[in-house]
XYZ file of C-alpha atoms in Angstrom:
699
model
C -24.831 -19.902 -72.080
C -25.052 -16.740 -74.185
C -22.690 -13.813 -73.862
C -25.558 -11.631 -72.648
C -26.319 -14.080 -69.859
C -22.657 -14.199 -68.870
C -22.444 -10.392 -68.780
C -25.647 -10.166 -66.712
C -24.404 -12.681 -64.111
C -20.992 -11.003 -63.961
C -22.652 -7.647 -63.304
C -24.748 -9.172 -60.510
C -21.655 -10.756 -58.956
C -19.727 -7.479 -59.100
C -22.654 -5.624 -57.513
C -22.904 -8.244 -54.774
C -19.182 -8.033 -54.015
C -19.354 -4.248 -53.981
C -22.248 -4.266 -51.529
C -20.414 -6.708 -49.252
C -17.249 -4.612 -49.332
C -19.249 -1.436 -48.677
C -21.051 -3.039 -45.724
C -17.777 -4.297 -44.274
C -16.190 -0.876 -44.528
C -19.267 0.765 -43.021
C -19.155 -1.518 -40.010
C -15.389 -1.299 -39.518
C -15.783 1.837 -37.322
C -12.059 2.556 -37.488
C -9.733 4.574 -39.667
C -7.123 1.832 -39.514
C -3.542 2.749 -38.690
C -2.459 6.159 -39.985
C 1.212 7.068 -40.399
C 3.406 9.582 -42.191
C 6.378 8.378 -44.227
C 8.322 11.478 -43.206
C 8.099 10.486 -39.538
C 7.884 6.673 -39.134
C 8.116 6.490 -35.262
C 4.466 7.555 -34.830
C 1.240 5.829 -35.880
C -2.341 6.312 -34.760
C -5.925 5.242 -35.385
C -9.391 6.448 -34.450
C -11.947 3.827 -33.391
C -15.589 3.986 -32.366
C -16.530 1.809 -29.393
C -20.091 1.246 -30.643
C -21.655 2.794 -27.534
C -23.942 5.818 -27.932
C -26.194 7.922 -25.707
C -29.295 8.885 -27.670
C -30.535 11.308 -25.012
C -27.322 13.355 -25.021
C -26.642 12.648 -28.729
C -23.129 11.433 -27.899
C -21.020 8.468 -28.903
C -17.664 7.153 -27.737
C -14.392 6.994 -29.639
C -10.751 6.437 -28.782
C -7.653 7.964 -30.346
C -5.000 5.247 -30.088
C -1.418 6.548 -30.417
C 1.728 4.422 -30.587
C 5.210 5.923 -30.280
C 8.340 3.966 -31.134
C 11.339 3.543 -28.835
C 11.851 6.556 -26.531
C 9.551 8.950 -28.375
C 7.090 10.905 -26.240
C 4.126 13.176 -26.765
C 2.675 15.823 -24.451
C -0.189 16.416 -22.006
C -2.639 19.325 -22.444
C -0.110 21.431 -20.461
C 3.243 20.220 -21.760
C 5.537 21.688 -19.100
C 8.579 23.906 -19.553
C 8.725 23.196 -23.286
C 6.710 21.599 -26.066
C 3.133 21.962 -27.283
C 0.029 19.898 -26.634
C -1.583 17.640 -29.268
C -4.417 19.415 -31.072
C -7.438 18.089 -32.990
C -9.081 20.398 -35.552
C -12.485 18.976 -36.593
C -14.010 22.209 -37.932
C -14.463 20.755 -41.432
C -16.744 17.958 -40.165
C -20.476 17.625 -40.813
C -23.169 16.881 -38.186
C -20.605 17.040 -35.373
C -21.337 19.599 -32.666
C -18.461 18.967 -30.256
C -15.580 16.614 -29.496
C -14.516 16.363 -25.839
C -10.937 15.172 -25.384
C -10.213 13.249 -22.133
C -6.603 13.411 -20.935
C -5.105 10.487 -18.960
C -2.906 11.675 -16.095
C 0.616 12.111 -17.540
C 4.091 11.340 -16.234
C 6.973 13.721 -15.578
C 9.906 13.572 -17.983
C 13.176 15.459 -17.702
C 15.565 15.850 -20.589
C 18.463 18.268 -20.958
C 17.343 19.912 -17.711
C 13.831 20.642 -19.008
C 10.775 19.222 -17.188
C 7.834 18.110 -19.330
C 4.552 16.246 -18.861
C 3.357 13.596 -21.243
C 3.246 10.001 -22.406
C 5.769 7.501 -23.733
C 5.369 4.474 -26.041
C 1.554 4.272 -26.017
C -1.450 6.316 -24.970
C -5.189 5.933 -25.620
C -7.135 9.223 -25.535
C -10.885 8.726 -24.919
C -13.100 11.045 -27.002
C -16.767 11.914 -26.522
C -18.352 13.008 -29.834
C -21.566 15.036 -29.683
C -23.726 14.998 -32.835
C -26.030 17.775 -33.954
C -28.587 15.218 -35.156
C -28.315 11.769 -33.577
C -30.556 10.138 -36.238
C -28.427 11.218 -39.200
C -24.983 10.146 -40.482
C -21.991 12.351 -39.700
C -18.742 12.933 -41.518
C -15.633 13.398 -39.396
C -13.008 15.378 -41.299
C -10.240 16.305 -38.915
C -6.548 17.099 -38.696
C -4.491 15.939 -35.721
C -1.350 17.938 -34.979
C 0.819 15.552 -32.932
C 4.160 16.638 -31.446
C 6.650 13.896 -30.550
C 10.113 14.225 -29.070
C 13.279 12.410 -28.084
C 16.492 14.425 -28.416
C 14.731 16.170 -31.276
C 11.100 17.227 -31.660
C 8.870 16.714 -34.681
C 5.373 18.063 -35.299
C 3.308 16.033 -37.766
C -0.202 16.607 -39.148
C -2.365 13.524 -39.671
C -5.632 13.618 -41.655
C -8.497 11.684 -40.023
C -11.539 10.832 -42.128
C -14.458 8.687 -40.960
C -18.114 8.287 -41.887
C -20.258 7.778 -38.795
C -23.730 6.287 -38.981
C -25.179 6.260 -35.442
C -27.921 3.878 -36.633
C -25.433 1.159 -37.629
C -23.111 1.066 -34.624
C -21.908 -2.203 -33.133
C -19.821 -2.894 -30.040
C -16.080 -3.146 -30.761
C -14.344 -4.979 -27.901
C -10.813 -3.667 -28.532
C -12.022 -0.085 -28.822
C -14.136 -0.498 -25.663
C -11.107 -1.803 -23.747
C -8.852 1.064 -24.857
C -11.565 3.666 -24.192
C -12.233 2.389 -20.660
C -8.524 2.016 -19.960
C -7.883 5.615 -20.951
C -10.973 6.889 -19.123
C -9.940 5.111 -15.883
C -6.677 7.082 -16.023
C -8.418 10.388 -16.829
C -9.883 12.844 -14.291
C -13.541 12.302 -13.406
C -15.781 13.890 -10.739
C -15.098 12.586 -7.225
C -17.046 13.899 -4.236
C -14.613 12.294 -1.768
C -11.815 14.732 -2.646
C -11.841 18.515 -2.303
C -9.446 21.448 -2.023
C -9.413 22.690 1.569
C -7.056 25.628 1.025
C -4.698 27.220 -1.495
C -2.193 30.059 -1.297
C 0.177 31.984 -3.540
C 3.461 32.852 -1.798
C 4.740 35.705 -3.939
C 8.040 36.042 -2.091
C 8.949 32.383 -2.552
C 7.209 32.091 -5.948
C 5.412 29.024 -4.617
C 1.857 27.793 -5.015
C 0.576 25.699 -2.080
C -2.603 23.643 -2.197
C -4.094 21.344 0.425
C -6.467 18.505 -0.461
C -8.675 16.394 1.775
C -9.498 12.812 0.827
C -12.321 10.919 2.538
C -10.146 7.807 2.281
C -6.442 7.864 3.064
C -3.926 8.798 0.382
C -1.847 5.972 -1.111
C 0.520 7.221 -3.861
C -0.850 10.641 -4.838
C 0.183 12.745 -7.825
C -0.839 16.403 -8.134
C -0.714 18.637 -11.243
C -1.790 22.253 -11.748
C -2.767 24.141 -14.905
C -5.676 26.292 -16.073
C -6.763 28.946 -18.552
C -5.499 31.763 -16.305
C -1.974 30.336 -16.133
C -1.089 29.479 -19.723
C 2.512 30.710 -19.480
C 3.277 29.476 -15.964
C 5.008 26.170 -15.314
C 4.262 24.338 -12.075
C 7.277 22.158 -11.298
C 7.069 18.691 -9.802
C 5.588 19.333 -6.341
C 6.810 18.398 -2.910
C 4.042 16.349 -1.293
C 3.427 16.234 2.469
C 0.893 13.815 3.941
C -0.104 14.658 7.492
C -2.791 16.154 9.690
C -3.265 17.493 13.177
C -3.945 14.050 14.668
C -3.264 10.384 14.030
C -6.764 9.859 12.659
C -6.310 12.553 9.986
C -2.674 11.784 9.234
C -3.420 9.961 5.989
C -6.258 12.197 4.741
C -4.635 15.635 4.369
C -2.294 16.180 1.428
C -0.228 19.344 0.964
C 1.397 20.017 -2.426
C 4.053 22.746 -2.758
C 4.871 23.891 -6.322
C 7.750 26.081 -7.432
C 6.259 28.201 -10.221
C 8.201 29.793 -13.081
C 7.434 31.760 -16.244
C 9.710 32.340 -19.212
C 8.539 35.973 -19.150
C 9.933 36.458 -15.648
C 8.121 37.217 -12.386
C 4.958 35.191 -11.675
C 1.857 36.559 -9.960
C -1.062 34.185 -9.376
C -2.987 36.563 -7.108
C -6.697 36.555 -7.910
C -6.373 33.871 -10.568
C -8.019 30.454 -10.805
C -6.290 27.152 -11.389
C -7.276 23.565 -12.133
C -5.832 21.023 -9.701
C -5.563 17.501 -11.108
C -4.996 14.851 -8.469
C -4.606 11.112 -8.993
C -4.091 8.154 -6.698
C -4.016 4.390 -7.120
C -7.783 4.075 -7.676
C -8.960 7.409 -9.082
C -8.140 10.643 -10.871
C -10.085 13.881 -10.549
C -9.678 17.593 -11.243
C -10.912 20.549 -9.219
C -11.120 24.189 -10.282
C -10.246 26.517 -7.423
C -9.385 30.201 -6.929
C -5.925 30.994 -5.591
C -6.278 31.925 -1.925
C -4.591 34.793 -0.122
C -4.377 33.259 3.371
C -1.011 31.637 4.297
C -1.075 27.870 4.883
C 0.752 26.036 7.639
C 2.484 23.314 5.626
C 3.621 21.309 8.679
C 7.106 20.817 7.268
C 8.163 19.450 10.640
C 5.716 16.525 10.401
C 8.293 14.327 8.713
C 10.809 15.061 11.463
C 8.186 14.231 14.086
C 7.329 10.971 12.322
C 10.994 9.989 12.178
C 11.167 10.572 15.943
C 8.021 8.457 16.393
C 9.593 5.729 14.267
C 12.787 5.729 16.335
C 10.820 5.440 19.600
C 8.430 2.844 18.153
C 11.318 0.746 16.883
C 12.944 0.868 20.305
C 9.720 -0.329 21.956
C 9.618 -3.329 19.603
C 12.545 -4.801 21.543
C 10.267 -5.584 24.494
C 7.378 -7.030 22.482
C 6.517 -10.652 23.456
C 7.471 -12.159 20.107
C 10.914 -10.597 20.140
C 11.872 -11.776 23.639
C 12.961 -15.277 22.542
C 15.317 -13.782 19.979
C 16.632 -11.351 22.573
C 17.233 -14.424 24.709
C 19.404 -15.845 21.950
C 21.311 -12.581 21.828
C 21.806 -12.463 25.596
C 23.135 -16.014 25.440
C 25.592 -15.005 22.749
C 26.643 -11.991 24.846
C 27.481 -14.270 27.759
C 29.548 -16.503 25.495
C 31.550 -13.476 24.376
C 32.631 -12.607 27.908
C 36.321 -12.929 27.081
C 36.061 -11.965 23.392
C 37.958 -8.985 22.071
C 36.261 -5.591 21.728
C 36.572 -5.877 17.947
C 34.780 -9.248 17.885
C 31.984 -8.023 20.166
C 31.525 -4.866 18.115
C 31.438 -6.818 14.856
C 28.840 -9.296 16.147
C 26.459 -6.534 17.254
C 26.950 -4.625 14.010
C 26.064 -7.846 12.159
C 22.845 -8.118 14.198
C 22.061 -4.463 13.512
C 22.558 -4.979 9.790
C 20.175 -7.935 9.957
C 17.508 -5.723 11.537
C 17.991 -2.974 8.952
C 17.896 -5.549 6.144
C 14.565 -6.910 7.361
C 13.042 -3.440 7.529
C 14.394 -2.718 4.038
C 12.804 -5.933 2.753
C 9.487 -4.940 4.349
C 9.735 -1.482 2.781
C 10.513 -3.040 -0.606
C 7.543 -5.394 -0.362
C 5.185 -2.569 0.614
C 6.594 -0.375 -2.172
C 5.842 -3.085 -4.738
C 2.312 -3.460 -3.372
C 1.698 0.308 -3.432
C 2.989 0.652 -6.994
C 0.852 -2.285 -8.068
C -2.225 -0.884 -6.369
C -2.334 -3.704 -3.822
C -3.321 -3.568 -0.180
C -0.630 -2.504 2.251
C -0.460 -2.804 6.008
C 1.775 -3.461 8.996
C 2.088 -7.204 9.569
C 0.240 -8.284 6.390
C 2.839 -10.998 5.768
C 1.153 -12.917 8.598
C -1.842 -13.269 6.277
C 0.333 -15.604 4.182
C 0.316 -19.293 5.132
C 3.722 -19.754 3.473
C 5.279 -17.054 5.648
C 3.770 -18.489 8.846
C 4.985 -22.012 8.003
C 8.477 -20.658 7.316
C 8.573 -18.739 10.588
C 7.286 -21.594 12.733
C 9.807 -23.941 11.102
C 12.630 -21.582 12.013
C 11.396 -21.057 15.591
C 10.980 -24.797 16.141
C 14.477 -25.525 14.830
C 15.895 -22.791 17.070
C 13.966 -24.213 20.042
C 15.285 -27.738 19.448
C 18.803 -26.407 19.114
C 18.556 -24.527 22.420
C 17.021 -27.572 24.132
C 20.030 -29.650 23.099
C 18.560 -31.853 20.370
C 21.352 -30.921 17.983
C 24.002 -28.291 17.447
C 24.356 -26.153 14.354
C 27.502 -27.250 12.562
C 29.170 -25.390 9.737
C 31.212 -27.161 7.049
C 34.850 -27.491 8.081
C 36.061 -24.695 5.824
C 33.349 -22.307 7.013
C 34.008 -23.396 10.585
C 37.691 -22.538 10.190
C 36.755 -19.187 8.639
C 34.339 -18.433 11.479
C 36.970 -19.334 14.056
C 39.361 -16.923 12.397
C 36.725 -14.180 12.505
C 35.782 -14.744 16.140
C 34.120 -17.216 18.444
C 30.748 -16.943 16.706
C 29.632 -16.681 13.111
C 28.705 -13.145 12.133
C 26.200 -14.676 9.723
C 24.387 -16.128 12.718
C 24.170 -12.708 14.361
C 22.897 -11.233 11.086
C 20.150 -13.883 10.904
C 19.224 -13.202 14.543
C 18.665 -9.549 13.679
C 16.518 -10.355 10.648
C 14.535 -12.910 12.620
C 13.841 -10.499 15.480
C 12.397 -7.944 13.060
C 10.078 -10.385 11.302
C 8.757 -11.677 14.624
C 8.105 -8.117 15.806
C 5.691 -7.209 13.000
C 2.515 -8.687 14.563
C 2.924 -6.193 17.394
C 1.901 -2.575 17.477
C 2.770 -0.018 20.114
C 2.563 3.679 20.942
C 4.378 5.810 18.343
C 4.820 2.777 16.067
C 1.241 2.865 14.734
C 1.414 6.601 14.020
C 4.742 6.307 12.192
C 3.650 3.310 10.114
C 0.298 4.931 9.215
C 2.159 8.034 8.059
C 4.681 5.993 6.065
C 2.090 3.873 4.258
C 0.065 6.946 3.314
C 3.090 9.004 2.217
C 5.369 8.919 -0.820
C 7.647 5.990 -1.593
C 10.701 7.954 -0.455
C 9.110 8.881 2.880
C 8.015 5.260 3.407
C 11.635 4.128 3.099
C 12.870 6.858 5.469
C 10.317 5.882 8.133
C 11.054 2.145 7.866
C 14.805 2.684 8.046
C 14.177 4.877 11.128
C 12.157 2.013 12.645
C 15.140 -0.240 12.061
C 17.533 2.233 13.666
C 15.214 2.550 16.667
C 15.063 -1.209 17.119
C 18.831 -1.300 16.690
C 19.478 1.104 19.577
C 20.249 -1.540 22.279
C 22.350 -3.560 19.834
C 24.283 -0.496 18.712
C 24.882 0.447 22.345
C 26.953 -2.715 22.814
C 28.670 -2.097 19.464
C 29.696 1.394 20.604
C 30.683 0.251 24.109
C 31.801 -3.411 23.904
C 33.024 -3.300 27.541
C 29.378 -3.470 28.647
C 29.600 -7.216 27.989
C 31.819 -7.504 31.060
C 28.831 -6.651 33.274
C 27.189 -9.896 32.178
C 27.670 -12.951 34.462
C 30.588 -15.173 33.572
C 29.786 -18.318 31.552
C 29.077 -21.357 33.699
C 26.577 -24.071 34.574
C 23.832 -21.457 34.931
C 23.947 -20.944 31.156
C 22.603 -24.437 30.505
C 19.467 -23.688 32.513
C 19.093 -20.239 30.964
C 19.493 -21.857 27.566
C 16.608 -24.220 28.403
C 14.509 -21.200 29.378
C 15.245 -19.502 26.086
C 14.393 -22.723 24.261
C 11.031 -22.894 26.038
C 10.322 -19.273 25.082
C 11.092 -20.104 21.473
C 8.876 -23.186 21.720
C 6.015 -21.005 23.000
C 6.467 -18.793 19.942
C 6.235 -21.920 17.783
C 2.911 -22.832 19.422
C 1.581 -19.375 18.774
C 2.591 -19.529 15.104
C 0.946 -22.951 14.773
C -2.290 -21.506 16.153
C -2.303 -18.934 13.331
C -2.722 -21.725 10.778
C -6.210 -22.678 11.947
C -7.987 -20.345 9.467
C -6.133 -22.092 6.648
C -6.195 -25.789 7.691
C -8.864 -26.037 10.375
C -8.639 -26.531 14.128
C -8.332 -30.333 14.078
C -5.281 -30.528 11.811
C -3.474 -27.704 13.568
C -4.233 -29.129 17.023
C -2.798 -32.497 15.917
C 0.409 -30.832 14.682
C 0.758 -28.907 17.936
C 0.205 -31.985 20.080
C 2.742 -33.983 18.033
C 5.367 -31.306 18.553
C 4.559 -31.170 22.270
C 4.935 -34.943 22.758
C 8.116 -35.087 20.689
C 9.693 -32.252 22.684
C 8.646 -33.709 26.023
C 10.005 -37.184 25.238
C 13.287 -35.738 24.079
C 13.705 -33.570 27.174
C 13.064 -36.524 29.499
C 15.583 -38.622 27.574
C 18.147 -35.834 27.513
C 17.940 -34.514 31.073
C 16.475 -37.376 33.083
C 14.870 -36.647 36.448
C 16.689 -33.457 37.223
C 15.061 -30.850 39.392
C 13.747 -28.732 36.538
C 12.075 -31.624 34.673
C 8.652 -31.003 36.334
C 8.802 -27.412 35.119
C 9.648 -28.527 31.590
C 6.946 -31.174 31.598
C 4.321 -28.784 32.930
C 5.147 -26.206 30.297
C 5.461 -28.431 27.271
C 2.710 -30.962 27.874
C 0.365 -28.865 29.981
C 0.893 -25.186 29.312
C 1.757 -25.660 25.654
C -1.321 -27.765 24.939
C -3.622 -25.438 26.895
C -2.152 -22.474 25.044
C -2.708 -24.204 21.715
C -6.256 -25.375 22.446
C -7.221 -22.035 23.937
C -5.987 -20.061 20.952
C -7.607 -22.418 18.460
C -11.018 -23.170 19.941
C -11.820 -19.541 20.771
C -10.841 -16.158 19.468
C -8.851 -15.454 22.649
C -6.275 -17.047 24.980
C -7.021 -18.461 28.367
C -8.578 -15.335 29.430
C -9.951 -14.035 32.700
C -13.341 -13.417 31.052
C -14.977 -15.503 28.326
C -15.670 -13.538 25.154
C -19.436 -13.944 24.934
C -20.016 -10.448 23.585
C -22.486 -10.133 20.725
C -20.086 -9.362 17.888
C -21.352 -8.674 14.365
C -19.306 -8.796 11.187
C -18.044 -5.339 10.283
C -20.362 -3.583 7.824
C -19.274 0.019 7.501
C -22.229 0.895 5.258
C -24.685 0.368 8.150
C -22.888 2.453 10.784
C -24.520 5.760 9.809
C -27.960 4.161 9.874
C -27.295 2.735 13.341
C -26.058 6.039 14.790
C -29.111 7.814 13.307
C -31.216 5.364 15.331
C -29.415 6.440 18.510
C -27.099 3.428 18.704
C -23.452 3.535 19.784
C -21.174 1.379 17.617
C -17.886 -0.068 18.909
C -15.643 -1.377 16.117
C -12.750 -3.764 16.767
C -10.483 -4.532 13.807
C -8.243 -7.402 14.880
C -6.287 -10.444 13.730
C -5.343 -13.734 15.346
C -1.658 -13.031 14.765
C -1.817 -9.582 16.409
C -0.308 -9.748 19.905
C -1.402 -6.218 20.782
C -4.976 -7.118 19.776
C -4.913 -10.028 22.257
C -3.561 -7.776 24.991
C -6.286 -5.202 24.362
C -8.982 -7.867 24.554
C -7.654 -9.540 27.691
C -6.710 -6.382 29.547
C -9.527 -3.988 28.586
C -12.377 -5.220 26.376
C -13.152 -8.322 28.469
C -12.676 -6.547 31.791
C -15.179 -4.431 33.723
C -16.317 -1.737 33.424
C -15.747 -1.907 29.632
C -17.093 -5.463 29.385
C -20.384 -4.534 31.084
C -20.701 -1.286 29.109
C -20.393 -3.167 25.810
C -23.296 -5.426 26.819
C -25.802 -2.581 27.180
C -28.821 -2.582 24.802
C -27.811 0.591 22.957
C -24.380 -0.846 22.020
C -23.667 -2.470 18.661
C -20.372 -4.368 18.444
C -18.692 -4.892 15.075
C -15.586 -6.958 14.452
C -13.349 -6.773 11.391
C -11.187 -9.905 11.096
C -7.896 -9.233 9.284
C -6.325 -12.631 10.071
C -6.483 -13.519 6.390
C -6.716 -11.063 3.466
C -10.061 -9.268 3.506
C -10.670 -6.460 1.008
C -13.559 -4.969 2.974
C -11.521 -4.741 6.165
C -8.491 -3.398 4.286
C -10.593 -0.698 2.635
C -12.136 0.230 5.976
C -8.695 0.551 7.593
C -7.409 2.688 4.727
C -10.505 4.902 4.842
C -9.556 5.716 8.433
C -5.909 6.343 7.635
C -4.772 3.080 9.245
C -2.652 0.306 7.766
C -2.402 -2.203 10.582
C -4.187 -3.699 13.557
C -5.391 -3.237 16.196
C -7.798 -0.464 15.273
C -10.703 0.491 17.530
C -13.182 3.303 16.983
C -16.467 4.369 18.590
C -19.385 5.884 16.621
C -22.528 7.384 18.047
C -25.186 10.095 17.665
C -22.709 12.667 18.987
C -19.789 11.266 16.951
C -21.074 10.127 13.536
C -17.557 10.253 12.072
C -16.164 8.181 14.926
C -13.725 8.644 17.799
C -10.528 6.651 17.072
C -8.941 5.001 20.114
C -5.214 4.609 20.864
C -3.373 1.523 19.626
C -2.993 0.254 23.190
C -6.391 0.518 24.854
C -7.105 1.662 28.371
C -10.289 1.529 30.390
C -10.358 5.313 30.585
C -10.017 5.878 26.831
C -12.771 3.399 25.924
C -15.253 4.593 28.544
C -14.712 8.274 27.728
C -15.144 7.625 23.976
C -18.399 5.704 24.539
C -19.711 8.453 26.830
C -18.769 11.181 24.342
C -20.287 9.365 21.342
C -23.546 8.352 23.031
C -26.597 10.529 23.604
């Protein structure tokens, strides 16, 4: 091979490699990571997603910024100090505009100064508009990026990229970061609007009220705008509440303390931009500052606390709690000759158990809210594991009360308990926790309003309401703790206690049957019926063996073998108990998207959102829905009946509840030509309420 041939082939190889390298760089669509050796904590890159809109001559890009350790950068309005990031692209060719999308920031406070921004990592979506979509463009830009910890550094980063809109390809990582950032950035949302705003010059406060078509979950509100460059809107106080229960979760009031380093602030006649975000959306609304004072309903939280106290008190007489109250009454009788200190301590232990359960519920709901999950009163009964745990505990308690075995502590613990008093305080604590967990399938007047408010309010308000519920439920227990001498009004211990103990055991056994019936959606009717029958036979045989042919054996036998089985079969084979009227109503599955169409046709729609584990739902059905005149009214040709089943998790039903500001069942509402938005009914139904709502909604 001659030298000329070798040189020619080498030149061809070099040209081929050069073309491959050029093609690879052209298709990379990223600047790669850019850093500055004078400030190592920050690095960034610009990436094209590969998506373009030929009609609008736009393409998508994402500015990916990483910040080391505790370094932060700022939002477009940085707060009391700092400056916003800035992109200067004036030296670019064939680029008409670059729109910067800002993800909703977090509040940071350092050295007493409040700022808004991002920590560790943030992806800024960019929309690039070309002057000529069929020609290459050259992006020549300079990014001024401030970053701060205890010190602040401003660094300029050069960004160079050749863009050929004809050679774009989809980049998965860039697409992910772009969509992630865009989902956290404000976008138009017709469901949210500003209903009122007001500048209180005397208090130097800006107040804005927002209405959401669906109920608020964990809202965040920010204010800035071109007219208020020097003003700082501090972290607002948020109040969720309306004039009625149905609007309680839809109205949001934000109160901002406004300051200016120049001194006095005056927002009169100015316009602001309100940015509001919740668990599923972020949007911004430009609005003029109003001059009409706003009623902020600052007493709503106090009213809701009062509702929670009353609702918690009512829980003590709910059917599921009665067996546990029976246990407590039994323990009261046994403490007839106990000292005041021992009685007080036992009731305080029970009260702490109740408060602990409500705190656990609040913690669970807080985690769900922060994670964007569905929240609601009694949702733990949608979990098969929770139901199995509860029925196991109730069955063990029932067997213990019926005399199958006695709870025995280890000798050391037994000695310790004896030294503390005649009963273990741990047992009283467990009784309190158990009573609370069994109460959650029930709703009641005041309770539903308080819970709806709590689940639609801030995390702090949720905890306040749930602790108030616990205090309300604690009221009877605390009464004995305050006045231990009340125990002396109880009958003295004697033979009667054995029979009362049997009664309490049967009540606990009935609760076990009910919990077993809740498993049918998970395991099927046959399996659950077999488990229930096995428990019934076992209990009956034991009672006969234990108590022989005593006078109360027929009662026990009738209840366990007869009543228990009927209760089980009735609750499993139909969606109701042994009811005065068979539920043969023409129920349809809830489809909220068809309600408007039906009311436009002149129909009246009755919606029943229920669950098998909801005791109040059963009471409403037995006492009102399946009784005349409501039963006959619901059978008329112009009526459409829709049922939302929340026995097991159902996203459609959950969303429907939340859209109406509700977080638990039962929920009933009537729609019609004269009430297209619906007439919500009370938690506990009455014939009068249902009939009046149907009459009002219908033509």
